[in-house]
Amino acid sequence: MMKSFEDIKQKSHSVVLEIMPNVSSEELLDDVDLFSLGLDSINAMMLVMNLQDAFGVTFETCEIDVDNFRTLANITELIKNKQEVIPTSVKV
């Protein structure tokens, strides 16, 4: 079952806060640059892995781009798009 945009945003918000414990929930607005809040390359990779686990998606190499993970809004949009194209399993 696909999650709503709001559900994805809330869950993404929680995952980001787990990776960035020094950031408050109030600071983590949709359009705030996560790298300006202290996200570094190591934490960014942890964020990618945690988001994949949390949403059951796999990001393609071309999707693991700084801009896709720069803001909560970008992350939410990426995951929403991934969930829309998840193929259903087909038995052969």
Short mmCIF file of N, CA and C in Angstrom, two decimals:
data_model
loop_
_atom_site.label_atom_id
_atom_site.label_comp_id
_atom_site.label_asym_id
_atom_site.label_seq_id
_atom_site.Cartn_x
_atom_site.Cartn_y
_atom_site.Cartn_z
N MET A 1 0.83 -1.18 0.00
CA MET A 1 0.00 0.00 0.00
C MET A 1 0.88 1.25 0.00
N MET A 2 0.56 2.17 -0.91
CA MET A 2 1.34 3.39 -0.99
C MET A 2 0.95 4.34 0.13
N LYS A 3 1.93 5.03 0.63
CA LYS A 3 1.69 6.00 1.69
C LYS A 3 1.34 7.34 1.06
N SER A 4 0.61 8.16 1.80
CA SER A 4 0.28 9.50 1.32
C SER A 4 1.53 10.38 1.40
N PHE A 5 1.49 11.48 0.68
CA PHE A 5 2.61 12.42 0.68
C PHE A 5 2.91 12.87 2.11
N GLU A 6 1.87 13.14 2.89
CA GLU A 6 2.06 13.59 4.27
C GLU A 6 2.69 12.50 5.13
N ASP A 7 2.26 11.25 4.94
CA ASP A 7 2.86 10.13 5.68
C ASP A 7 4.35 9.99 5.35
N ILE A 8 4.68 10.12 4.07
CA ILE A 8 6.07 10.03 3.64
C ILE A 8 6.88 11.15 4.27
N LYS A 9 6.32 12.36 4.26
CA LYS A 9 7.04 13.50 4.83
C LYS A 9 7.30 13.30 6.32
N GLN A 10 6.29 12.84 7.05
CA GLN A 10 6.45 12.64 8.50
C GLN A 10 7.49 11.56 8.80
N LYS A 11 7.43 10.46 8.07
CA LYS A 11 8.38 9.38 8.30
C LYS A 11 9.80 9.82 7.90
N SER A 12 9.93 10.54 6.79
CA SER A 12 11.23 11.05 6.35
C SER A 12 11.79 12.01 7.40
N HIS A 13 10.92 12.84 7.95
CA HIS A 13 11.30 13.79 9.00
C HIS A 13 11.92 13.03 10.17
N SER A 14 11.28 11.95 10.59
CA SER A 14 11.78 11.14 11.71
C SER A 14 13.12 10.50 11.38
N VAL A 15 13.27 9.98 10.16
CA VAL A 15 14.52 9.34 9.76
C VAL A 15 15.65 10.36 9.75
N VAL A 16 15.39 11.56 9.24
CA VAL A 16 16.42 12.61 9.21
C VAL A 16 16.83 12.96 10.64
N LEU A 17 15.86 13.10 11.53
CA LEU A 17 16.18 13.46 12.92
C LEU A 17 17.00 12.37 13.61
N GLU A 18 16.79 11.11 13.25
CA GLU A 18 17.60 10.02 13.81
C GLU A 18 19.06 10.16 13.38
N ILE A 19 19.27 10.57 12.15
CA ILE A 19 20.63 10.72 11.60
C ILE A 19 21.29 12.00 12.12
N MET A 20 20.47 13.01 12.39
CA MET A 20 20.98 14.32 12.81
C MET A 20 20.42 14.68 14.18
N PRO A 21 20.90 14.03 15.24
CA PRO A 21 20.33 14.24 16.58
C PRO A 21 20.52 15.65 17.13
N ASN A 22 21.43 16.42 16.58
CA ASN A 22 21.65 17.79 17.07
C ASN A 22 20.70 18.80 16.44
N VAL A 23 19.85 18.34 15.53
CA VAL A 23 18.88 19.21 14.87
C VAL A 23 17.53 19.03 15.55
N SER A 24 16.86 20.14 15.84
CA SER A 24 15.54 20.04 16.46
C SER A 24 14.47 19.86 15.39
N SER A 25 13.36 19.33 15.79
CA SER A 25 12.24 19.13 14.88
C SER A 25 11.78 20.46 14.28
N GLU A 26 11.86 21.52 15.08
CA GLU A 26 11.43 22.85 14.62
C GLU A 26 12.37 23.40 13.54
N GLU A 27 13.65 23.04 13.60
CA GLU A 27 14.62 23.50 12.60
C GLU A 27 14.44 22.80 11.26
N LEU A 28 13.91 21.59 11.31
CA LEU A 28 13.82 20.75 10.11
C LEU A 28 12.56 21.08 9.32
N LEU A 29 12.62 22.19 8.62
CA LEU A 29 11.52 22.62 7.76
C LEU A 29 11.68 21.97 6.39
N ASP A 30 10.61 21.95 5.61
CA ASP A 30 10.62 21.28 4.31
C ASP A 30 11.74 21.75 3.39
N ASP A 31 12.03 23.05 3.40
CA ASP A 31 12.96 23.61 2.41
C ASP A 31 14.32 23.99 2.98
N VAL A 32 14.62 23.57 4.20
CA VAL A 32 15.92 23.88 4.81
C VAL A 32 16.98 22.93 4.26
N ASP A 33 18.12 23.48 3.89
CA ASP A 33 19.24 22.70 3.36
C ASP A 33 19.84 21.86 4.50
N LEU A 34 19.72 20.55 4.38
CA LEU A 34 20.22 19.66 5.44
C LEU A 34 21.73 19.77 5.62
N PHE A 35 22.43 20.07 4.54
CA PHE A 35 23.88 20.21 4.64
C PHE A 35 24.26 21.46 5.42
N SER A 36 23.42 22.50 5.35
CA SER A 36 23.68 23.70 6.15
C SER A 36 23.39 23.44 7.63
N LEU A 37 22.59 22.41 7.92
CA LEU A 37 22.30 22.03 9.31
C LEU A 37 23.34 21.05 9.86
N GLY A 38 24.31 20.67 9.03
CA GLY A 38 25.38 19.81 9.51
C GLY A 38 25.45 18.42 8.91
N LEU A 39 24.57 18.10 7.96
CA LEU A 39 24.65 16.79 7.31
C LEU A 39 25.95 16.72 6.52
N ASP A 40 26.71 15.65 6.73
CA ASP A 40 27.96 15.48 5.97
C ASP A 40 27.83 14.23 5.09
N SER A 41 28.88 13.93 4.35
CA SER A 41 28.80 12.83 3.39
C SER A 41 28.57 11.47 4.06
N ILE A 42 29.18 11.25 5.20
CA ILE A 42 28.98 9.97 5.91
C ILE A 42 27.54 9.85 6.38
N ASN A 43 27.02 10.91 7.00
CA ASN A 43 25.63 10.88 7.47
C ASN A 43 24.66 10.83 6.30
N ALA A 44 25.03 11.43 5.18
CA ALA A 44 24.16 11.39 4.00
C ALA A 44 24.00 9.95 3.51
N MET A 45 25.07 9.19 3.52
CA MET A 45 24.97 7.78 3.10
C MET A 45 24.15 6.97 4.11
N MET A 46 24.32 7.28 5.39
CA MET A 46 23.48 6.62 6.41
C MET A 46 22.01 6.98 6.19
N LEU A 47 21.76 8.23 5.84
CA LEU A 47 20.39 8.68 5.57
C LEU A 47 19.80 7.90 4.40
N VAL A 48 20.56 7.76 3.32
CA VAL A 48 20.10 7.00 2.16
C VAL A 48 19.74 5.58 2.56
N MET A 49 20.62 4.92 3.30
CA MET A 49 20.36 3.53 3.72
C MET A 49 19.14 3.44 4.63
N ASN A 50 19.03 4.36 5.58
CA ASN A 50 17.89 4.33 6.51
C ASN A 50 16.57 4.61 5.80
N LEU A 51 16.59 5.52 4.82
CA LEU A 51 15.37 5.80 4.06
C LEU A 51 14.97 4.57 3.23
N GLN A 52 15.94 3.91 2.64
CA GLN A 52 15.64 2.69 1.87
C GLN A 52 14.99 1.65 2.77
N ASP A 53 15.55 1.46 3.96
CA ASP A 53 14.98 0.49 4.91
C ASP A 53 13.59 0.91 5.38
N ALA A 54 13.43 2.18 5.69
CA ALA A 54 12.16 2.67 6.25
C ALA A 54 11.01 2.57 5.24
N PHE A 55 11.33 2.77 3.96
CA PHE A 55 10.27 2.81 2.95
C PHE A 55 10.25 1.59 2.03
N GLY A 56 11.21 0.69 2.20
CA GLY A 56 11.24 -0.50 1.35
C GLY A 56 11.50 -0.18 -0.11
N VAL A 57 12.31 0.84 -0.35
CA VAL A 57 12.67 1.22 -1.71
C VAL A 57 14.18 1.05 -1.89
N THR A 58 14.61 1.04 -3.13
CA THR A 58 16.03 1.02 -3.45
C THR A 58 16.31 2.18 -4.38
N PHE A 59 17.23 3.03 -3.98
CA PHE A 59 17.60 4.15 -4.82
C PHE A 59 18.63 3.69 -5.84
N GLU A 60 18.41 4.06 -7.09
CA GLU A 60 19.38 3.78 -8.14
C GLU A 60 20.58 4.69 -7.94
N THR A 61 21.72 4.28 -8.47
CA THR A 61 22.94 5.07 -8.34
C THR A 61 22.73 6.50 -8.81
N CYS A 62 22.02 6.68 -9.92
CA CYS A 62 21.80 8.03 -10.46
C CYS A 62 20.90 8.87 -9.56
N GLU A 63 20.13 8.24 -8.69
CA GLU A 63 19.25 8.97 -7.78
C GLU A 63 19.97 9.42 -6.51
N ILE A 64 21.11 8.80 -6.23
CA ILE A 64 21.86 9.16 -5.03
C ILE A 64 22.70 10.38 -5.37
N ASP A 65 22.01 11.49 -5.43
CA ASP A 65 22.58 12.77 -5.83
C ASP A 65 22.34 13.75 -4.67
N VAL A 66 23.30 14.62 -4.45
CA VAL A 66 23.20 15.58 -3.34
C VAL A 66 21.88 16.33 -3.37
N ASP A 67 21.46 16.77 -4.54
CA ASP A 67 20.23 17.57 -4.62
C ASP A 67 18.98 16.80 -4.22
N ASN A 68 18.95 15.50 -4.47
CA ASN A 68 17.78 14.70 -4.07
C ASN A 68 17.64 14.57 -2.57
N PHE A 69 18.74 14.78 -1.85
CA PHE A 69 18.73 14.61 -0.39
C PHE A 69 19.05 15.91 0.34
N ARG A 70 18.99 17.04 -0.37
CA ARG A 70 19.34 18.34 0.20
C ARG A 70 18.29 18.85 1.17
N THR A 71 17.01 18.62 0.86
CA THR A 71 15.93 19.11 1.72
C THR A 71 14.92 17.99 1.99
N LEU A 72 14.14 18.18 3.02
CA LEU A 72 13.08 17.23 3.34
C LEU A 72 12.07 17.15 2.20
N ALA A 73 11.79 18.29 1.57
CA ALA A 73 10.86 18.32 0.43
C ALA A 73 11.38 17.46 -0.72
N ASN A 74 12.67 17.56 -1.01
CA ASN A 74 13.27 16.77 -2.09
C ASN A 74 13.21 15.28 -1.77
N ILE A 75 13.52 14.94 -0.54
CA ILE A 75 13.50 13.53 -0.11
C ILE A 75 12.08 12.98 -0.23
N THR A 76 11.11 13.73 0.24
CA THR A 76 9.71 13.29 0.20
C THR A 76 9.26 13.07 -1.23
N GLU A 77 9.61 13.99 -2.12
CA GLU A 77 9.23 13.88 -3.53
C GLU A 77 9.89 12.65 -4.18
N LEU A 78 11.16 12.43 -3.89
CA LEU A 78 11.87 11.28 -4.45
C LEU A 78 11.22 9.97 -4.01
N ILE A 79 10.90 9.86 -2.73
CA ILE A 79 10.30 8.63 -2.23
C ILE A 79 8.89 8.45 -2.79
N LYS A 80 8.13 9.51 -2.87
CA LYS A 80 6.79 9.43 -3.45
C LYS A 80 6.87 8.91 -4.89
N ASN A 81 7.82 9.45 -5.66
CA ASN A 81 7.99 9.00 -7.04
C ASN A 81 8.43 7.54 -7.10
N LYS A 82 9.30 7.13 -6.18
CA LYS A 82 9.75 5.73 -6.15
C LYS A 82 8.58 4.80 -5.86
N GLN A 83 7.72 5.19 -4.96
CA GLN A 83 6.59 4.33 -4.60
C GLN A 83 5.58 4.23 -5.72
N GLU A 84 5.50 5.26 -6.55
CA GLU A 84 4.54 5.23 -7.65
C GLU A 84 4.97 4.27 -8.75
N VAL A 85 6.28 3.97 -8.83
CA VAL A 85 6.77 3.12 -9.91
C VAL A 85 7.22 1.74 -9.42
N ILE A 86 6.94 1.41 -8.17
CA ILE A 86 7.30 0.08 -7.68
C ILE A 86 6.45 -0.95 -8.42
N PRO A 87 7.10 -1.84 -9.16
CA PRO A 87 6.32 -2.82 -9.92
C PRO A 87 5.71 -3.86 -8.99
N THR A 88 4.57 -4.36 -9.38
CA THR A 88 3.97 -5.45 -8.62
C THR A 88 4.64 -6.73 -9.06
N SER A 89 4.71 -7.68 -8.18
CA SER A 89 5.38 -8.94 -8.55
C SER A 89 4.50 -9.72 -9.52
N VAL A 90 5.16 -10.28 -10.49
CA VAL A 90 4.47 -11.05 -11.52
C VAL A 90 5.00 -12.47 -11.47
N LYS A 91 4.10 -13.43 -11.41
CA LYS A 91 4.52 -14.84 -11.42
C LYS A 91 4.58 -15.32 -12.86
N VAL A 92 5.66 -16.00 -13.16
CA VAL A 92 5.85 -16.49 -14.53
C VAL A 92 5.67 -17.99 -14.56
#
